[in-house]
Each structure stands twice: as C-alpha cells, then as structure tokens.
PDB file of C-alpha atoms in Angstrom:
ATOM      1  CA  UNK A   1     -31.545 -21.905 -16.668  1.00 40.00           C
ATOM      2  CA  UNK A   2     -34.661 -21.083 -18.753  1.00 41.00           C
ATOM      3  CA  UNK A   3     -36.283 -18.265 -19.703  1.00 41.00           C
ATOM      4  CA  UNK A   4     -39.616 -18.101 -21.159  1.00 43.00           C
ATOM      5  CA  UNK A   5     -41.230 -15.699 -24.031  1.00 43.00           C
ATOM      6  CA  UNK A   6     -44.650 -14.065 -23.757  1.00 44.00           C
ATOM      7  CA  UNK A   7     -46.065 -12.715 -20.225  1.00 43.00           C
ATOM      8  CA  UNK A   8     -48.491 -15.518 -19.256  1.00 43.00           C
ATOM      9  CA  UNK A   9     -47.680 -17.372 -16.601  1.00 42.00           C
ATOM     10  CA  UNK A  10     -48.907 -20.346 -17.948  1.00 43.00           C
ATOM     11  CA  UNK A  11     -45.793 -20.120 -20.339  1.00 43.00           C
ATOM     12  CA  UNK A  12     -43.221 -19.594 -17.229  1.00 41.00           C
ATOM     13  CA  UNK A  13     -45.736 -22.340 -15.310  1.00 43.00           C
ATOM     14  CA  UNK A  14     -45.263 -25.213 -18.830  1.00 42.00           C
ATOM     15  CA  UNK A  15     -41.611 -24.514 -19.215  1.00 41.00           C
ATOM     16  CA  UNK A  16     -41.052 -24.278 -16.100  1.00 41.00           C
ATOM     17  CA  UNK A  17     -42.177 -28.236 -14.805  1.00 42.00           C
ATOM     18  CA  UNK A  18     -40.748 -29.477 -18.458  1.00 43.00           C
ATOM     19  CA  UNK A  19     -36.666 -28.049 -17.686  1.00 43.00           C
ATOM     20  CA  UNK A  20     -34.921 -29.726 -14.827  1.00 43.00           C
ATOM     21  CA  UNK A  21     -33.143 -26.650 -13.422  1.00 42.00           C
ATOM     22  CA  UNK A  22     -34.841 -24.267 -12.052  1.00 43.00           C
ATOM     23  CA  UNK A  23     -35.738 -20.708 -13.472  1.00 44.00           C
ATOM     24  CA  UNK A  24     -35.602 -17.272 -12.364  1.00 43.00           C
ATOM     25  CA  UNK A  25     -38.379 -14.913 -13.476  1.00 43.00           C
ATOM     26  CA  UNK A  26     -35.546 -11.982 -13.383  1.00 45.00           C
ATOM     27  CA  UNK A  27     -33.952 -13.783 -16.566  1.00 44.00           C
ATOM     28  CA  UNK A  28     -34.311 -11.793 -19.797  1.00 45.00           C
ATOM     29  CA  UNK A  29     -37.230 -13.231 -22.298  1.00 46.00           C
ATOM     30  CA  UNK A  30     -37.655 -13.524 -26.075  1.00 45.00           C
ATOM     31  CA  UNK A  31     -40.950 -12.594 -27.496  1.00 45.00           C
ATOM     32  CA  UNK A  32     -42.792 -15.574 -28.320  1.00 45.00           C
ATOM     33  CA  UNK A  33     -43.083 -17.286 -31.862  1.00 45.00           C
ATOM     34  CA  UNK A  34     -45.814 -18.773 -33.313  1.00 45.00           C
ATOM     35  CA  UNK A  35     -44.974 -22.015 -32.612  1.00 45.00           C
ATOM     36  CA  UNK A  36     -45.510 -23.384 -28.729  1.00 45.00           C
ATOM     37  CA  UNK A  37     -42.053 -25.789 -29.863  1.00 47.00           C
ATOM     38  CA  UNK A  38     -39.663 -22.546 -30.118  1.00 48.00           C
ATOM     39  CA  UNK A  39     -41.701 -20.520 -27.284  1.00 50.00           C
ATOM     40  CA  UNK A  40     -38.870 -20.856 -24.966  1.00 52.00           C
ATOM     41  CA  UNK A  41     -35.069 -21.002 -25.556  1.00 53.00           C
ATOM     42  CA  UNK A  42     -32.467 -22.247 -23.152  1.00 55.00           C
ATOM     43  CA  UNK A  43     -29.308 -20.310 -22.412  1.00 54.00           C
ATOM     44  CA  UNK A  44     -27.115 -23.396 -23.420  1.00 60.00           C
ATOM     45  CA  UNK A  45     -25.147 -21.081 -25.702  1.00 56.00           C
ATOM     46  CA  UNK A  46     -24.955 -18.605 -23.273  1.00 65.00           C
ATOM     47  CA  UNK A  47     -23.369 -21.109 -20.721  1.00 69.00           C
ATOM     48  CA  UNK A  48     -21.082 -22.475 -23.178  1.00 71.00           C
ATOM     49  CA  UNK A  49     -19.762 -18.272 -23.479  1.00 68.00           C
ATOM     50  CA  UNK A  50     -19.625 -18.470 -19.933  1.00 68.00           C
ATOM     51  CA  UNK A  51     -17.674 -21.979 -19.703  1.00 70.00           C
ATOM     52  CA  UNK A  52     -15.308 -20.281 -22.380  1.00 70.00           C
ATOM     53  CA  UNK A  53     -15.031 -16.685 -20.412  1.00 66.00           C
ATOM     54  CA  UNK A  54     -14.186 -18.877 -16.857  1.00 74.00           C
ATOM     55  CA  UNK A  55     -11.641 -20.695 -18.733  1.00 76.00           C
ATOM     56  CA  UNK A  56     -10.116 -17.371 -20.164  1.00 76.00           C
ATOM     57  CA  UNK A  57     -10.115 -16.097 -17.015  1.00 80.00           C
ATOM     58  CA  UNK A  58      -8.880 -18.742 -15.112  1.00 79.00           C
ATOM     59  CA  UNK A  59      -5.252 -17.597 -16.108  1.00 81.00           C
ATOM     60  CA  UNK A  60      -6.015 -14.251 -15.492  1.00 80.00           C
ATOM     61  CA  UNK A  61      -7.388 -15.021 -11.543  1.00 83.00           C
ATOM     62  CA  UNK A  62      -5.037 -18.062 -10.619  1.00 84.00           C
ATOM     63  CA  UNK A  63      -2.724 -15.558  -8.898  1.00 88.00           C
ATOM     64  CA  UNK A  64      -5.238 -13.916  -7.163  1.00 90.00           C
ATOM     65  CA  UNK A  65      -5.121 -15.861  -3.800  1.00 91.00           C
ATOM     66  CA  UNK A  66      -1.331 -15.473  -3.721  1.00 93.00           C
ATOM     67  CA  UNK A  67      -1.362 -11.876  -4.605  1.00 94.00           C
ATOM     68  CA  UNK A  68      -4.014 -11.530  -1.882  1.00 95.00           C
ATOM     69  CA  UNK A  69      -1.878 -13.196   0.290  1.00 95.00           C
ATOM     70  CA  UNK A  70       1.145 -11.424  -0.826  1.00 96.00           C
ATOM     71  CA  UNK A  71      -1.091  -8.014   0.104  1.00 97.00           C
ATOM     72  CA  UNK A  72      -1.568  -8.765   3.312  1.00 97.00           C
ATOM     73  CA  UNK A  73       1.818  -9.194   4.432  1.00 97.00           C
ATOM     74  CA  UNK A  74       2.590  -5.997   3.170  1.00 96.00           C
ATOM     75  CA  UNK A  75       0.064  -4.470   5.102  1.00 97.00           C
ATOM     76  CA  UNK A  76       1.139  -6.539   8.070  1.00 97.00           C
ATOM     77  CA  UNK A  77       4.683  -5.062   7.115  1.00 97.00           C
ATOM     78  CA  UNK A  78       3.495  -1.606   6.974  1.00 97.00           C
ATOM     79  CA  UNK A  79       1.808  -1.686   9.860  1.00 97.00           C
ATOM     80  CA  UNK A  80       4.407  -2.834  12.175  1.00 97.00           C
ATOM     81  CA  UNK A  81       6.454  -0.017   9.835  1.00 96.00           C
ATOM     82  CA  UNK A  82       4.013   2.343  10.890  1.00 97.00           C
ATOM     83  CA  UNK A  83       4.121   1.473  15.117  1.00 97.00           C
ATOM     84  CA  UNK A  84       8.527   1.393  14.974  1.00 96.00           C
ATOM     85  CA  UNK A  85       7.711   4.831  13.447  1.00 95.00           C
ATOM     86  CA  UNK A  86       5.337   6.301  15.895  1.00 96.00           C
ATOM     87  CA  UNK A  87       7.509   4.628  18.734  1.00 97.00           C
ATOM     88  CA  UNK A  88      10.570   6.615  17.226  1.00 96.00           C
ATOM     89  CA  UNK A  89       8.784  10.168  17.026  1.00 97.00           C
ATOM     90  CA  UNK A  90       7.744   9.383  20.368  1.00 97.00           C
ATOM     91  CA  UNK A  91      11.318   8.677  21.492  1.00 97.00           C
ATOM     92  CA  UNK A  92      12.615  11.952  19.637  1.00 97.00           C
ATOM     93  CA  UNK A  93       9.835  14.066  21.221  1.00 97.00           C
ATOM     94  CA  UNK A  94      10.508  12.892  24.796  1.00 97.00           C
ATOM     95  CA  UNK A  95      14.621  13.318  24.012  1.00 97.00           C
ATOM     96  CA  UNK A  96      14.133  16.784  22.103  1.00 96.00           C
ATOM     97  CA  UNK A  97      12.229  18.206  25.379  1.00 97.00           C
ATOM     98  CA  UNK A  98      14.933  16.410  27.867  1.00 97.00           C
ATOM     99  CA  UNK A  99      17.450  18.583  25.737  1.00 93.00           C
ATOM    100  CA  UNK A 100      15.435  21.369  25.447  1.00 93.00           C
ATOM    101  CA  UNK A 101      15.041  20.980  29.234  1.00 95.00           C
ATOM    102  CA  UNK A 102      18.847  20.545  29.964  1.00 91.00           C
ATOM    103  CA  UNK A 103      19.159  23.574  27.437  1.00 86.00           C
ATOM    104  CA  UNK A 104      16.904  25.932  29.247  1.00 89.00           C
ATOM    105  CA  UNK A 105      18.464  24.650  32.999  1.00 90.00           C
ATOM    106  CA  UNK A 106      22.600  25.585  31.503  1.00 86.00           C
ATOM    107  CA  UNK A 107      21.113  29.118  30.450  1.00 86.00           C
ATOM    108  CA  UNK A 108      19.348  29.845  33.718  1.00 89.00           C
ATOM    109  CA  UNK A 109      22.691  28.895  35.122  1.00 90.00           C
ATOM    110  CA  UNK A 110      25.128  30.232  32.471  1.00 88.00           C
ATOM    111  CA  UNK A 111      23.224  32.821  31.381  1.00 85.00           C
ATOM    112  CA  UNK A 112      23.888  34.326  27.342  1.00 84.00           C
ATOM    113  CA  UNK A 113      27.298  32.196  27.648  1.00 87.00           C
ATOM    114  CA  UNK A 114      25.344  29.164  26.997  1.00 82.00           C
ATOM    115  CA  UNK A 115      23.970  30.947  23.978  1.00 83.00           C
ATOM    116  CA  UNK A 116      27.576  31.688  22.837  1.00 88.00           C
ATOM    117  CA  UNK A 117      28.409  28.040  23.548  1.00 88.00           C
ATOM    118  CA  UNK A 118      25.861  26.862  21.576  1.00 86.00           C
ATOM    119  CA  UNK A 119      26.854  29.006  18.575  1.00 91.00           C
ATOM    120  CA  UNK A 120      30.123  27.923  18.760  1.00 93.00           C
ATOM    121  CA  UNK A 121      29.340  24.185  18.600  1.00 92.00           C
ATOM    122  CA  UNK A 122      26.913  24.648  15.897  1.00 94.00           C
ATOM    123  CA  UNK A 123      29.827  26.265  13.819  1.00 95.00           C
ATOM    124  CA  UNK A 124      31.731  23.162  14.889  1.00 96.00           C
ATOM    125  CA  UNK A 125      28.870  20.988  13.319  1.00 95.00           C
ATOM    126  CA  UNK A 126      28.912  23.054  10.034  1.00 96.00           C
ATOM    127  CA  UNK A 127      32.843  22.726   9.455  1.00 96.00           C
ATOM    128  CA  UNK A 128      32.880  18.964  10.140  1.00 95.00           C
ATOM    129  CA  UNK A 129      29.632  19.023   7.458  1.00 95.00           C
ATOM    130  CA  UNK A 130      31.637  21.310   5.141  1.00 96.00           C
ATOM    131  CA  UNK A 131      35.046  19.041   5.160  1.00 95.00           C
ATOM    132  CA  UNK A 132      33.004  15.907   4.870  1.00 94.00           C
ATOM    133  CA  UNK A 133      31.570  17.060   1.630  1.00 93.00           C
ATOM    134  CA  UNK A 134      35.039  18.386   0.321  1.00 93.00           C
ATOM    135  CA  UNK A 135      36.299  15.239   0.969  1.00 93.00           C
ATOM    136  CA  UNK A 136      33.162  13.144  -1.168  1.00 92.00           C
ATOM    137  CA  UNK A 137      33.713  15.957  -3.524  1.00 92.00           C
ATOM    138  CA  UNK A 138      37.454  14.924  -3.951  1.00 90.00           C
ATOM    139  CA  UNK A 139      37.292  11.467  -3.797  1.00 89.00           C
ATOM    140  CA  UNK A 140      34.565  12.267  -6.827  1.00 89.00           C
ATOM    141  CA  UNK A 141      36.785  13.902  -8.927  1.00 88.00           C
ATOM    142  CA  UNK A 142      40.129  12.643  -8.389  1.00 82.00           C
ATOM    143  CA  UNK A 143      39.106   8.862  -8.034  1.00 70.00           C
ATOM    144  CA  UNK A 144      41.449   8.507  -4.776  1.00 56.00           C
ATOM    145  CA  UNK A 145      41.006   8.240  -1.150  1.00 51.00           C
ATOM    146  CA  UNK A 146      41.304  11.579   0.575  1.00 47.00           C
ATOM    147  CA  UNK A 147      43.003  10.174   3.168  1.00 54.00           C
ATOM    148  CA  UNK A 148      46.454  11.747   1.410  1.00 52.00           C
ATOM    149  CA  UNK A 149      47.837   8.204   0.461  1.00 53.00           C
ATOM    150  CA  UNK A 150      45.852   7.795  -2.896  1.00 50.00           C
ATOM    151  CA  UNK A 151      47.474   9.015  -6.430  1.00 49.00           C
ATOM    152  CA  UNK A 152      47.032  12.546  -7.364  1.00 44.00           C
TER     153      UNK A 152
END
C-alpha cells in the first residue's frame, strides 16, 4: 500500500503506476517535501507493526475457533435445557389441574370433610418434614446415625 502527499492527482496518478500494489485514495497522506524522491512514503513500517501485532495476537486468537465451538454446544445444551424445562411445567400444569380437578370432584362429593381431610394430611406432611430435619439436625451434631444404633 501507498499513499501519496500533496492533493494533485498527478502525484496519486505517478506513484500510483511506479508501486506494484495497488493504492487506496482513503489511505492517510503526508504533506509533500520538496523533493519529488521523498513525495510519497510506503507503509512498509507500518506493515512490519502489523506483521508484529498478528503475531502477538496469534496466541491471544488461537483458541478462538475452539471456544466458539465450545459456545455453541452450550447453547445447544441450554437449549435442549430450556425445551425438558418447558415440557416439565407443561407436565406440572396439566397434573396440578387433574388434582385440582379430582380435588374440586371429592368436595362436591364429601363436602367440608374433604377440607378437613386435606388439613389433616397436610399436618401429616409437616411432621414427616419436621422429624426429617431433627434427624439431619442430630446426625449434625452428634456425628451418628439416627437410626438409634450409632454411639451417643
């Protein structure tokens, strides 16, 4: 690449025929010098910063194709993620309104002793809960089983 000081065109036209590659006019310029020898300057210096950055970065961008790779999957991943989830609230929705449904049919039938039932079992629920976490709690803090064979 060349660029070419001054704005005539007969300049950009001269340099232009003389250098191999060629130019773009979009390429920054240097004010001409007196001498026609030194009127235009290649960017050899320029490429050989360039040459330099590429190879600096070449370390820095060798990983990119794998960690593209590496990306997708994980979207892939996340997406299928994504579908078992939506398939699973869909499956809890439809089961939640079959209960619901079964739930509303044993109190049209039962009347408020399906209510009472239901409070019952949901004390049920809360003990097992509650002994469950005494027994973490005591296997925490004694180091034994709970199962009433370990050391005390």
């Amino acid at each position: 690449r060349a660029a070419c000081g001054g704005s005539s065109s007969s300049d950009f036209d001269e340099v232009s025929s003389s250098n191999s590659r060629p130019s773009s006019p979009s390429l920054p310029s240097e004010p001409s010098s007196p001498s026609s020898s030194s009127s235009c300057r290649t960017f050899e210096a320029d490429d050989e910063e360039a040459r330099e950055v590429d190879d600096d970065e070449a370390p820095l961008t060798a990983d990119v194709p794998a960690l593209l790779d590496a990306m997708n999957l994980a979207a892939d991943e996340v997406n299928v993620l994504e579908q078992q989830g939506s398939e699973a609230q869909r499956r809890y929705k439809q089961r939640l309104a079959c209960w619901s449904q079964q739930y509303r049919d044993l109190r049209e039938r039962y009347g408020a002793e399906a209510d009472k039932a239901a409070r019952i079992l949901e004390a049920e629920r809360a003990l097992t809960r509650a002994a469950r976490g005494t027994e973490v709690a005591l296997r925490a803090t004694v180091g034994g089983d709970a199962s009433g064979h370990g050391e005390y």
